[in-house]
Amino acid sequence: MSADAGASLSRTELRVRAAPVRGLAAPLGRIPQRLRERRFWQVQALVLVSSTPHYVLETLGFTNPFETLHGLSITLYIVPLLYAALSYGWEGAVMTALWSAALTSPSTWIWHRSEFHWFTELGQLAVTLPVGILVAWRVDLETKLRKRAEETSASLRLLNEVGEILSHTLDVEQQVPRVLRCLLSGLPLEAAWLCLEPETDGSGTTTLVESADSRLSAPAELALELHRRLAQTQQPLVSENRSVVTPLLGEASILGSLGVTAADEATLTREQVDLLTTVAGQVRVALENARLYRQRQESLQSYARQVTQAQEDERLRIARELHDETAQNLIHVVRRLERLSNSAGPDLEQPLDEILSHTRTIVQEVRRYSRDLRPSVLDDLGLLPAIEVAVEEANERLPGGARLLVRGRPRRVDSPVELALFRIAQESLRNAEKHAGAASATVELEFTEEGIRLSVSDDGRGFSPPRDLAELGRAGKLGLMGMKERAELVGGHFELHSAPGDGTRVAVSVAASSAPVDR
């Protein structure tokens, strides 16, 4: 932690917020601040303007407090009282009433010392000023209620905006800066930050900071230190009503913390602190949901990976049995039939030749089944030779043939990646032949520094793919769904392009860094 951040923490000890009790001297303590405000002097000017008619009438001889003009001059004090109430609330109205009474008091002992006129003068003030204060109190109350309603409306808008941001994505960490910017725009803040604990061991705490002024240095170190203190107590921390740090408590442990710092000459009200607590709750729920979703997706992917691996292992076992046992036994039968055909008489020669031809066809089919289940060339030589074999076989079956285009320098990659790309190419060629009614197909394999891109296109009848490929699975079309899942299991990106009468194109991009191999 930097020296400045440490000094700041040592000067300001964090504590749980308590409502300050200002006492009766608080209004007087705010007078130096008021002296720097224009509205304060406008109130004083109104008080002087309201006092001027009173003293003018007294000087001209209208000293009888029962006269109408004399009474109207006292009533003018209601004007500064109302303006003071609008500017400074109930406090301003009371202080202005006391000041108005002080300005009027000299007239009671200069012009109203006889015939108990001073008593009537004080009575007029005792009626006028309380009435003015009462009206000012009502105005102040309405102003506060309107301000509270506006603040409540603004708080609801802020909560709705934050909820809208967090509810449309499961990648909450990427949306946190937008949430922090919402807080900066909706509250008088200098900076806002979010510290996130790692989901797994081995990584550090993530700190995201947004500042109202880009020229200010981001308080990342201070935010991290506050988060560490909060992680020990797991209680909200508030410093002088200007800095607030709220924990994001999960079911098992703390997920992180949300902190803000008020702008210069601003303090955070209890309502604003409650609003920050609510926002922290929204972020906590979104984080928990996102992390639970990721954990579930990882579990499903792990399960799918294990199932896929079990299928491939079973295919490999069956392929080896077909190649090593079934095919070898059939070859042995072919040899016996050849010997019988050579030694048989004319009557048996033709039937034996037919049986021999049929048996040789069975041997070829068994070998093809073995290659389809798990071609040995894929394990021995890699992806490109395996796809070359698949394209050669498709070239024999499609009327217009099939071709392979290779770009870049071929190389071996991880076995799961090679297996996934081969299965996708194999399934795509099979779809082009059996379902698309295609005459020809093209397989493109591109090797780049970033990874490998496989593309299989045909000139078949095509179709209108749904926006969500999961609908294909619900419709029983599991081939494309299987391709997509295979691509995602190895971290690839799956694309499907098709239109009625315009063929189909399947593309997969997989990031893979492996050393090139010579061919």
Coordinates of C-alpha atoms in Angstrom, one line a residue:
M1 CA 0.0 0.0 0.0
S2 CA 1.3 3.5 -0.8
A3 CA 2.4 6.0 1.9
D4 CA -0.5 8.4 0.9
A5 CA -3.1 5.6 1.3
G6 CA -1.6 4.5 4.6
A7 CA -1.6 8.1 5.9
S8 CA -5.2 8.6 4.8
L9 CA -6.2 5.4 6.7
S10 CA -4.3 6.5 9.8
R11 CA -5.9 9.9 9.8
T12 CA -9.5 8.5 9.4
E13 CA -10.4 5.6 11.5
L14 CA -13.3 3.7 10.0
R15 CA -16.4 3.1 12.1
V16 CA -20.0 2.0 11.8
R17 CA -22.1 5.0 10.8
A18 CA -24.2 6.7 13.5
A19 CA -26.5 9.7 13.0
P20 CA -24.6 12.8 14.3
V21 CA -26.2 14.9 17.0
R22 CA -25.4 18.5 16.2
G23 CA -27.1 20.2 19.1
L24 CA -28.5 23.7 19.3
A25 CA -25.2 25.3 18.4
A26 CA -25.2 23.7 14.9
P27 CA -27.1 26.6 13.1
L28 CA -24.7 29.1 14.6
G29 CA -21.7 26.9 13.6
R30 CA -22.9 27.0 10.0
I31 CA -23.0 30.8 9.8
P32 CA -19.4 31.1 8.5
Q33 CA -20.3 28.8 5.7
R34 CA -23.5 30.8 5.0
L35 CA -21.5 34.0 4.7
R36 CA -20.0 32.7 1.5
E37 CA -23.3 31.9 -0.1
R38 CA -25.2 34.4 -2.3
R39 CA -28.6 33.2 -1.1
F40 CA -27.7 34.2 2.5
W41 CA -27.1 37.8 1.5
Q42 CA -30.3 37.8 -0.6
V43 CA -32.2 36.9 2.6
Q44 CA -30.5 39.7 4.5
A45 CA -31.3 42.1 1.7
L46 CA -35.0 41.1 1.9
V47 CA -35.0 41.6 5.7
L48 CA -33.6 45.1 5.3
V49 CA -36.0 45.9 2.5
S50 CA -38.9 44.7 4.7
S51 CA -37.6 46.7 7.7
T52 CA -37.2 49.9 5.7
P53 CA -41.0 50.7 5.3
H54 CA -41.5 50.2 9.0
Y55 CA -38.8 52.8 10.0
V56 CA -39.9 55.2 7.3
L57 CA -43.5 55.2 8.7
E58 CA -42.2 55.6 12.2
T59 CA -40.1 58.6 11.1
L60 CA -43.0 60.2 9.3
G61 CA -45.1 60.0 12.5
F62 CA -47.2 56.9 11.9
T63 CA -46.3 55.6 15.3
N64 CA -49.7 54.3 16.3
P65 CA -49.5 50.5 16.0
F66 CA -53.2 50.4 15.4
E67 CA -52.9 52.2 12.1
T68 CA -53.2 50.1 8.9
L69 CA -50.0 51.2 7.3
H70 CA -48.0 50.5 10.5
G71 CA -49.5 46.9 10.6
L72 CA -48.7 46.3 6.9
S73 CA -45.1 47.2 7.4
I74 CA -44.8 44.5 10.1
T75 CA -46.5 41.9 7.8
L76 CA -43.7 42.4 5.2
Y77 CA -41.4 40.3 7.3
I78 CA -43.3 37.2 6.0
V79 CA -41.5 37.6 2.6
P80 CA -37.9 37.0 3.9
L81 CA -39.2 34.3 6.2
L82 CA -40.6 32.4 3.2
Y83 CA -37.5 32.9 1.1
A84 CA -35.3 31.8 4.0
A85 CA -37.4 28.7 4.4
L86 CA -37.1 27.8 0.7
S87 CA -33.3 28.4 0.9
Y88 CA -32.4 26.9 4.2
G89 CA -35.5 25.2 5.5
W90 CA -36.9 25.5 9.0
E91 CA -33.6 26.6 10.4
G92 CA -33.4 29.5 8.0
A93 CA -36.9 30.6 8.9
V94 CA -36.3 30.7 12.7
M95 CA -33.0 32.5 12.4
T96 CA -34.5 35.1 10.0
A97 CA -37.4 35.6 12.4
L98 CA -35.0 36.2 15.3
W99 CA -33.0 38.6 13.2
S100 CA -36.2 40.5 12.0
A101 CA -37.3 40.8 15.7
A102 CA -33.9 42.2 16.6
L103 CA -34.0 44.8 13.8
T104 CA -37.5 45.9 14.9
S105 CA -36.8 46.1 18.6
P106 CA -35.2 49.6 18.5
S107 CA -38.5 51.1 17.4
T108 CA -40.2 49.9 20.6
W109 CA -38.1 52.1 22.8
I110 CA -37.7 55.1 20.4
W111 CA -41.3 55.7 19.3
H112 CA -43.5 53.4 21.4
R113 CA -42.4 54.1 25.0
S114 CA -45.8 55.7 25.9
E115 CA -49.4 54.6 26.1
F116 CA -48.3 50.9 26.1
H117 CA -47.7 51.2 22.3
W118 CA -44.5 49.1 22.8
F119 CA -46.8 46.3 24.1
T120 CA -48.9 46.5 20.9
E121 CA -45.8 46.6 18.8
L122 CA -44.5 43.4 20.4
G123 CA -47.9 41.8 20.0
Q124 CA -47.9 42.5 16.3
L125 CA -44.4 40.9 16.1
A126 CA -45.6 38.0 18.3
V127 CA -48.4 37.4 15.8
T128 CA -46.8 38.1 12.5
L129 CA -43.5 36.3 13.0
P130 CA -45.0 33.0 14.3
V131 CA -47.5 33.1 11.5
G132 CA -44.6 33.6 9.1
I133 CA -42.7 30.8 10.8
L134 CA -45.7 28.5 10.6
V135 CA -46.1 29.3 6.9
A136 CA -42.4 28.8 6.4
W137 CA -42.5 25.5 8.2
R138 CA -45.3 24.4 5.9
V139 CA -43.3 25.5 2.9
D140 CA -40.2 23.8 4.2
L141 CA -42.2 20.6 4.8
E142 CA -43.6 20.6 1.3
T143 CA -40.1 21.3 -0.1
K144 CA -38.6 18.4 1.9
L145 CA -41.4 16.1 0.9
R146 CA -41.0 17.0 -2.8
K147 CA -37.2 16.7 -2.5
R148 CA -37.7 13.3 -0.8
A149 CA -40.1 12.2 -3.5
E150 CA -37.5 13.3 -6.2
E151 CA -34.7 11.5 -4.4
T152 CA -36.9 8.4 -4.1
S153 CA -37.7 8.5 -7.8
A154 CA -34.1 9.0 -8.6
S155 CA -33.1 6.1 -6.4
L156 CA -35.7 3.9 -8.1
R157 CA -34.4 4.9 -11.5
L158 CA -30.9 4.1 -10.4
L159 CA -32.0 0.7 -9.0
N160 CA -33.9 -0.1 -12.2
E161 CA -30.9 0.9 -14.3
V162 CA -28.6 -1.3 -12.3
G163 CA -31.0 -4.2 -12.3
E164 CA -31.4 -3.8 -16.1
I165 CA -27.6 -4.0 -16.5
L166 CA -27.2 -7.0 -14.3
S167 CA -30.2 -9.0 -15.4
H168 CA -29.3 -9.3 -19.1
T169 CA -26.0 -11.0 -18.7
L170 CA -24.3 -13.7 -16.8
D171 CA -20.9 -12.1 -17.3
V172 CA -21.4 -9.8 -14.3
E173 CA -17.7 -8.8 -13.9
Q174 CA -17.7 -7.3 -17.4
Q175 CA -20.8 -5.1 -16.5
V176 CA -19.5 -3.9 -13.1
P177 CA -17.9 -0.7 -14.6
R178 CA -21.3 0.3 -16.0
V179 CA -22.9 -0.2 -12.6
L180 CA -20.1 2.0 -11.0
R181 CA -20.7 4.7 -13.6
C182 CA -24.4 4.6 -12.8
L183 CA -23.6 5.3 -9.2
L184 CA -21.3 8.1 -10.1
S185 CA -24.0 9.7 -12.3
G186 CA -26.8 9.2 -9.8
L187 CA -25.1 10.2 -6.5
P188 CA -22.7 13.0 -5.5
L189 CA -19.6 10.7 -5.6
E190 CA -16.0 11.2 -6.3
A191 CA -15.2 7.5 -6.9
A192 CA -16.8 4.1 -6.7
W193 CA -15.1 0.7 -6.7
L194 CA -15.9 -3.0 -6.4
C195 CA -13.5 -5.6 -5.0
L196 CA -14.1 -9.2 -6.0
E197 CA -12.7 -12.3 -4.3
P198 CA -11.5 -15.0 -6.7
E199 CA -13.7 -18.0 -7.5
T200 CA -10.8 -20.4 -7.2
D201 CA -7.6 -20.4 -5.2
G202 CA -4.5 -19.2 -6.8
S203 CA -5.6 -15.8 -8.1
G204 CA -5.8 -12.5 -6.3
T205 CA -8.6 -10.1 -5.5
T206 CA -9.9 -8.1 -8.5
T207 CA -10.4 -4.4 -8.0
L208 CA -12.5 -2.3 -10.4
V209 CA -12.5 1.4 -9.9
E210 CA -14.4 4.3 -11.6
S211 CA -13.7 7.9 -10.9
A212 CA -15.9 11.0 -11.6
D213 CA -12.7 12.9 -12.6
S214 CA -10.4 11.1 -15.0
R215 CA -7.5 13.3 -13.7
L216 CA -7.8 11.9 -10.2
S217 CA -5.7 8.9 -9.4
A218 CA -7.8 5.7 -9.0
P219 CA -7.8 4.7 -5.3
A220 CA -7.2 1.0 -6.1
E221 CA -4.7 0.5 -3.2
L222 CA -7.0 2.2 -0.8
A223 CA -10.0 0.2 -2.0
L224 CA -8.1 -3.0 -1.6
E225 CA -7.0 -2.1 1.9
L226 CA -10.5 -1.2 2.9
H227 CA -11.7 -4.5 1.4
R228 CA -9.2 -6.4 3.5
R229 CA -10.4 -4.7 6.7
L230 CA -14.0 -5.3 5.8
A231 CA -13.3 -9.0 5.1
Q232 CA -12.2 -9.5 8.7
T233 CA -15.3 -7.9 10.3
Q234 CA -17.8 -8.5 7.4
Q235 CA -19.6 -5.3 8.6
P236 CA -20.2 -2.1 6.7
L237 CA -17.6 0.6 7.2
V238 CA -18.3 4.3 7.0
S239 CA -15.8 7.1 7.4
E240 CA -17.1 10.6 8.4
N241 CA -20.2 10.1 6.3
R242 CA -18.0 10.4 3.2
S243 CA -16.7 6.9 2.5
V244 CA -18.9 3.8 2.6
V245 CA -17.8 0.2 2.1
T246 CA -20.5 -2.5 2.0
P247 CA -19.7 -6.3 2.0
L248 CA -21.1 -8.7 -0.6
L249 CA -21.8 -11.7 1.6
G250 CA -22.4 -15.1 0.0
E251 CA -23.7 -18.2 1.6
A252 CA -20.3 -19.6 2.4
S253 CA -18.0 -16.6 2.3
I254 CA -17.6 -13.0 1.3
L255 CA -17.8 -12.4 -2.4
G256 CA -16.4 -8.9 -2.4
S257 CA -17.2 -5.4 -1.4
L258 CA -18.7 -2.3 -2.9
G259 CA -17.2 1.1 -1.9
V260 CA -17.8 4.8 -2.7
T261 CA -16.3 8.1 -1.7
A262 CA -18.4 11.3 -1.6
A263 CA -17.4 14.3 -3.7
D264 CA -15.7 17.3 -2.1
E265 CA -17.9 19.2 0.4
A266 CA -20.6 16.5 0.2
T267 CA -21.7 13.9 2.7
L268 CA -23.8 10.8 2.3
T269 CA -27.2 10.7 3.8
R270 CA -28.7 7.6 5.4
E271 CA -31.0 7.2 2.4
Q272 CA -28.0 7.2 0.1
V273 CA -26.2 4.7 2.3
D274 CA -29.3 2.5 2.2
L275 CA -29.4 2.9 -1.6
L276 CA -25.8 1.8 -1.8
T277 CA -26.6 -1.2 0.4
T278 CA -29.5 -2.2 -1.9
V279 CA -27.2 -1.9 -5.0
A280 CA -24.6 -4.0 -3.2
G281 CA -27.4 -6.6 -2.7
Q282 CA -28.3 -6.6 -6.4
V283 CA -24.6 -7.0 -7.3
R284 CA -24.3 -9.9 -4.8
V285 CA -27.3 -11.7 -6.1
A286 CA -26.1 -11.3 -9.7
L287 CA -22.6 -12.5 -8.8
E288 CA -23.9 -15.6 -7.0
N289 CA -26.2 -16.4 -9.9
A290 CA -23.4 -16.0 -12.4
R291 CA -21.0 -18.1 -10.4
L292 CA -23.6 -20.8 -9.8
Y293 CA -24.4 -20.9 -13.5
R294 CA -20.7 -21.1 -14.4
Q295 CA -20.2 -23.9 -11.9
R296 CA -23.2 -25.8 -13.3
Q297 CA -21.9 -25.3 -16.9
E298 CA -18.5 -26.5 -15.9
S299 CA -20.1 -29.6 -14.3
L300 CA -22.2 -30.2 -17.4
Q301 CA -19.2 -29.8 -19.7
S302 CA -17.1 -32.1 -17.5
Y303 CA -19.9 -34.7 -17.7
A304 CA -20.3 -34.3 -21.4
R305 CA -16.5 -34.5 -21.8
Q306 CA -16.5 -37.8 -19.8
V307 CA -19.4 -39.2 -21.8
T308 CA -17.7 -38.2 -25.1
Q309 CA -14.4 -39.7 -24.0
A310 CA -16.3 -42.9 -23.0
Q311 CA -17.9 -43.1 -26.4
E312 CA -14.6 -42.6 -28.1
D313 CA -12.9 -45.3 -26.0
E314 CA -15.7 -47.7 -26.8
R315 CA -15.5 -46.8 -30.5
L316 CA -11.7 -47.4 -30.4
R317 CA -12.3 -50.8 -28.7
I318 CA -14.8 -51.9 -31.3
A319 CA -12.7 -50.6 -34.2
R320 CA -9.7 -52.6 -33.0
E321 CA -11.8 -55.7 -32.5
L322 CA -13.2 -55.3 -36.0
H323 CA -9.8 -54.8 -37.5
D324 CA -7.8 -57.3 -35.5
E325 CA -10.4 -60.1 -35.1
T326 CA -13.4 -59.8 -37.4
A327 CA -11.5 -58.6 -40.4
Q328 CA -8.7 -61.1 -39.8
N329 CA -11.1 -64.0 -39.5
L330 CA -12.9 -62.9 -42.7
I331 CA -9.5 -62.8 -44.5
H332 CA -8.8 -66.3 -43.3
V333 CA -12.2 -67.4 -44.8
V334 CA -11.2 -65.7 -48.1
R335 CA -8.0 -67.7 -48.2
R336 CA -9.8 -70.9 -47.6
L337 CA -12.3 -70.1 -50.3
E338 CA -9.5 -69.3 -52.7
R339 CA -7.9 -72.6 -52.1
L340 CA -11.3 -74.4 -52.5
S341 CA -12.0 -72.5 -55.7
N342 CA -8.6 -73.6 -57.2
S343 CA -9.2 -77.2 -56.4
A344 CA -13.0 -77.4 -57.0
G345 CA -14.5 -78.9 -60.1
P346 CA -16.4 -77.0 -62.8
D347 CA -19.7 -77.3 -61.0
L348 CA -18.5 -75.6 -57.8
E349 CA -16.2 -73.0 -59.3
Q350 CA -18.8 -70.4 -60.1
P351 CA -20.7 -70.6 -56.7
L352 CA -17.4 -70.5 -54.9
D353 CA -16.3 -67.4 -56.9
E354 CA -19.6 -65.6 -56.0
I355 CA -19.1 -66.5 -52.3
L356 CA -15.5 -65.3 -52.5
S357 CA -16.5 -62.0 -54.1
H358 CA -19.2 -61.4 -51.5
T359 CA -16.8 -62.2 -48.7
R360 CA -14.2 -59.8 -50.0
T361 CA -16.9 -57.1 -50.1
I362 CA -17.7 -57.9 -46.5
V363 CA -14.0 -57.5 -45.6
Q364 CA -13.9 -54.0 -47.2
E365 CA -17.1 -53.0 -45.4
V366 CA -15.7 -54.1 -42.0
R367 CA -12.5 -52.2 -42.6
R368 CA -14.6 -49.1 -43.6
Y369 CA -16.6 -49.5 -40.4
S370 CA -13.4 -49.7 -38.4
R371 CA -12.1 -46.5 -40.0
D372 CA -15.4 -44.7 -39.4
L373 CA -15.4 -45.7 -35.7
R374 CA -11.8 -44.6 -35.1
P375 CA -9.3 -44.3 -37.9
S376 CA -5.9 -45.4 -36.9
V377 CA -4.4 -42.7 -39.1
L378 CA -5.8 -40.0 -36.8
D379 CA -3.9 -41.3 -33.9
D380 CA -0.7 -42.2 -35.9
L381 CA -0.4 -39.3 -38.3
G382 CA -2.8 -36.6 -37.1
L383 CA -5.8 -34.5 -38.3
L384 CA -4.9 -33.7 -41.9
P385 CA -4.2 -37.3 -43.1
A386 CA -7.4 -38.4 -41.4
I387 CA -9.5 -35.8 -43.1
E388 CA -7.8 -36.6 -46.4
V389 CA -9.0 -40.2 -46.0
A390 CA -12.5 -39.0 -45.2
V391 CA -12.6 -36.6 -48.2
E392 CA -11.4 -39.4 -50.5
E393 CA -14.2 -41.7 -49.3
A394 CA -16.8 -38.9 -49.7
N395 CA -15.4 -38.2 -53.2
E396 CA -16.3 -41.7 -54.3
R397 CA -19.9 -41.4 -53.0
L398 CA -20.9 -37.9 -54.0
P399 CA -21.8 -37.4 -57.7
G400 CA -19.8 -34.2 -58.0
G401 CA -17.0 -35.3 -55.7
A402 CA -15.4 -33.8 -52.7
R403 CA -12.2 -31.8 -52.4
L404 CA -9.9 -30.6 -49.6
L405 CA -8.3 -27.2 -49.5
V406 CA -5.4 -26.6 -47.0
R407 CA -4.0 -23.3 -46.0
G408 CA -1.1 -22.5 -43.8
R409 CA 1.5 -24.9 -42.5
P410 CA 0.0 -28.1 -41.1
R411 CA 0.9 -29.1 -37.6
R412 CA -0.2 -31.6 -34.9
V413 CA -2.4 -30.2 -32.0
D414 CA -3.8 -31.7 -28.9
S415 CA -5.5 -35.1 -29.4
P416 CA -8.9 -33.9 -28.2
V417 CA -8.9 -31.0 -30.6
E418 CA -7.9 -33.3 -33.5
L419 CA -10.6 -35.8 -32.6
A420 CA -13.3 -33.1 -32.3
L421 CA -12.4 -31.5 -35.7
F422 CA -12.3 -34.8 -37.4
R423 CA -15.7 -35.9 -36.0
I424 CA -17.2 -32.6 -37.1
A425 CA -15.8 -32.9 -40.6
Q426 CA -16.9 -36.6 -40.8
E427 CA -20.4 -35.7 -39.6
S428 CA -20.7 -32.8 -42.0
L429 CA -19.7 -34.9 -45.0
R430 CA -22.2 -37.6 -43.9
N431 CA -25.0 -35.0 -43.7
A432 CA -24.1 -33.6 -47.1
E433 CA -24.4 -37.1 -48.6
K434 CA -27.5 -38.5 -46.7
H435 CA -29.6 -35.5 -45.7
A436 CA -28.7 -32.4 -47.8
G437 CA -28.9 -34.2 -51.2
A438 CA -25.6 -32.5 -52.2
A439 CA -23.7 -33.2 -55.4
S440 CA -20.4 -32.0 -54.1
A441 CA -18.7 -30.8 -50.9
T442 CA -15.6 -28.8 -50.0
V443 CA -13.5 -29.1 -46.9
E444 CA -11.2 -26.2 -46.0
L445 CA -8.6 -26.6 -43.3
E446 CA -6.6 -23.5 -42.3
F447 CA -3.6 -23.5 -40.0
T448 CA -2.7 -20.1 -38.5
E449 CA -0.6 -18.9 -35.5
E450 CA -3.9 -18.3 -33.6
G451 CA -5.2 -21.8 -34.1
I452 CA -7.1 -24.0 -36.6
R453 CA -10.2 -23.2 -38.6
L454 CA -12.2 -26.0 -40.2
S455 CA -15.0 -25.3 -42.8
V456 CA -17.2 -27.8 -44.6
S457 CA -19.7 -26.6 -47.3
D458 CA -22.0 -28.4 -49.7
D459 CA -24.3 -27.4 -52.5
G460 CA -27.3 -29.3 -51.1
R461 CA -30.9 -28.1 -50.5
G462 CA -30.1 -26.2 -47.4
F463 CA -32.6 -25.1 -44.7
S464 CA -33.5 -22.2 -42.4
P465 CA -31.5 -22.7 -39.2
P466 CA -33.1 -21.4 -35.9
R467 CA -31.5 -18.6 -34.0
D468 CA -30.9 -21.0 -31.1
L469 CA -29.4 -24.3 -32.1
A470 CA -30.9 -25.9 -29.0
E471 CA -34.2 -26.0 -31.0
L472 CA -32.5 -28.5 -33.4
G473 CA -32.0 -30.8 -30.5
R474 CA -35.6 -30.5 -29.4
A475 CA -36.6 -31.3 -32.9
G476 CA -34.5 -34.5 -32.9
K477 CA -31.8 -33.1 -35.2
L478 CA -28.9 -34.1 -32.9
G479 CA -26.1 -34.1 -35.6
L480 CA -25.6 -30.3 -35.6
M481 CA -26.1 -30.1 -31.9
G482 CA -23.3 -32.8 -31.4
M483 CA -21.0 -30.7 -33.6
K484 CA -21.6 -27.6 -31.6
E485 CA -21.0 -29.4 -28.3
R486 CA -17.8 -31.1 -29.6
A487 CA -16.5 -27.7 -30.6
E488 CA -17.3 -26.1 -27.3
L489 CA -15.8 -28.9 -25.3
V490 CA -12.4 -28.1 -26.8
G491 CA -12.9 -24.3 -26.5
G492 CA -13.9 -23.8 -30.1
H493 CA -16.4 -21.5 -31.8
F494 CA -19.1 -23.1 -33.9
E495 CA -20.8 -21.4 -36.8
L496 CA -23.7 -22.6 -39.0
H497 CA -24.8 -20.9 -42.2
S498 CA -27.6 -22.2 -44.4
A499 CA -30.5 -21.1 -46.5
P500 CA -33.1 -23.0 -48.5
G501 CA -31.6 -23.8 -51.9
D502 CA -28.3 -22.3 -51.0
G503 CA -26.5 -25.2 -49.4
T504 CA -25.0 -25.5 -45.9
R505 CA -21.7 -24.4 -44.4
V506 CA -20.3 -25.5 -41.0
A507 CA -17.3 -23.7 -39.6
V508 CA -15.3 -24.3 -36.4
S509 CA -12.5 -22.2 -35.0
V510 CA -10.2 -23.6 -32.3
A511 CA -7.4 -21.8 -30.6
A512 CA -4.5 -24.2 -30.5
S513 CA -0.8 -23.5 -30.1
S514 CA 1.4 -26.4 -31.1
A515 CA 4.7 -26.7 -32.8
P516 CA 4.5 -27.3 -36.6
V517 CA 5.5 -30.7 -38.0
D518 CA 7.1 -31.4 -41.3
R519 CA 5.0 -33.4 -43.8

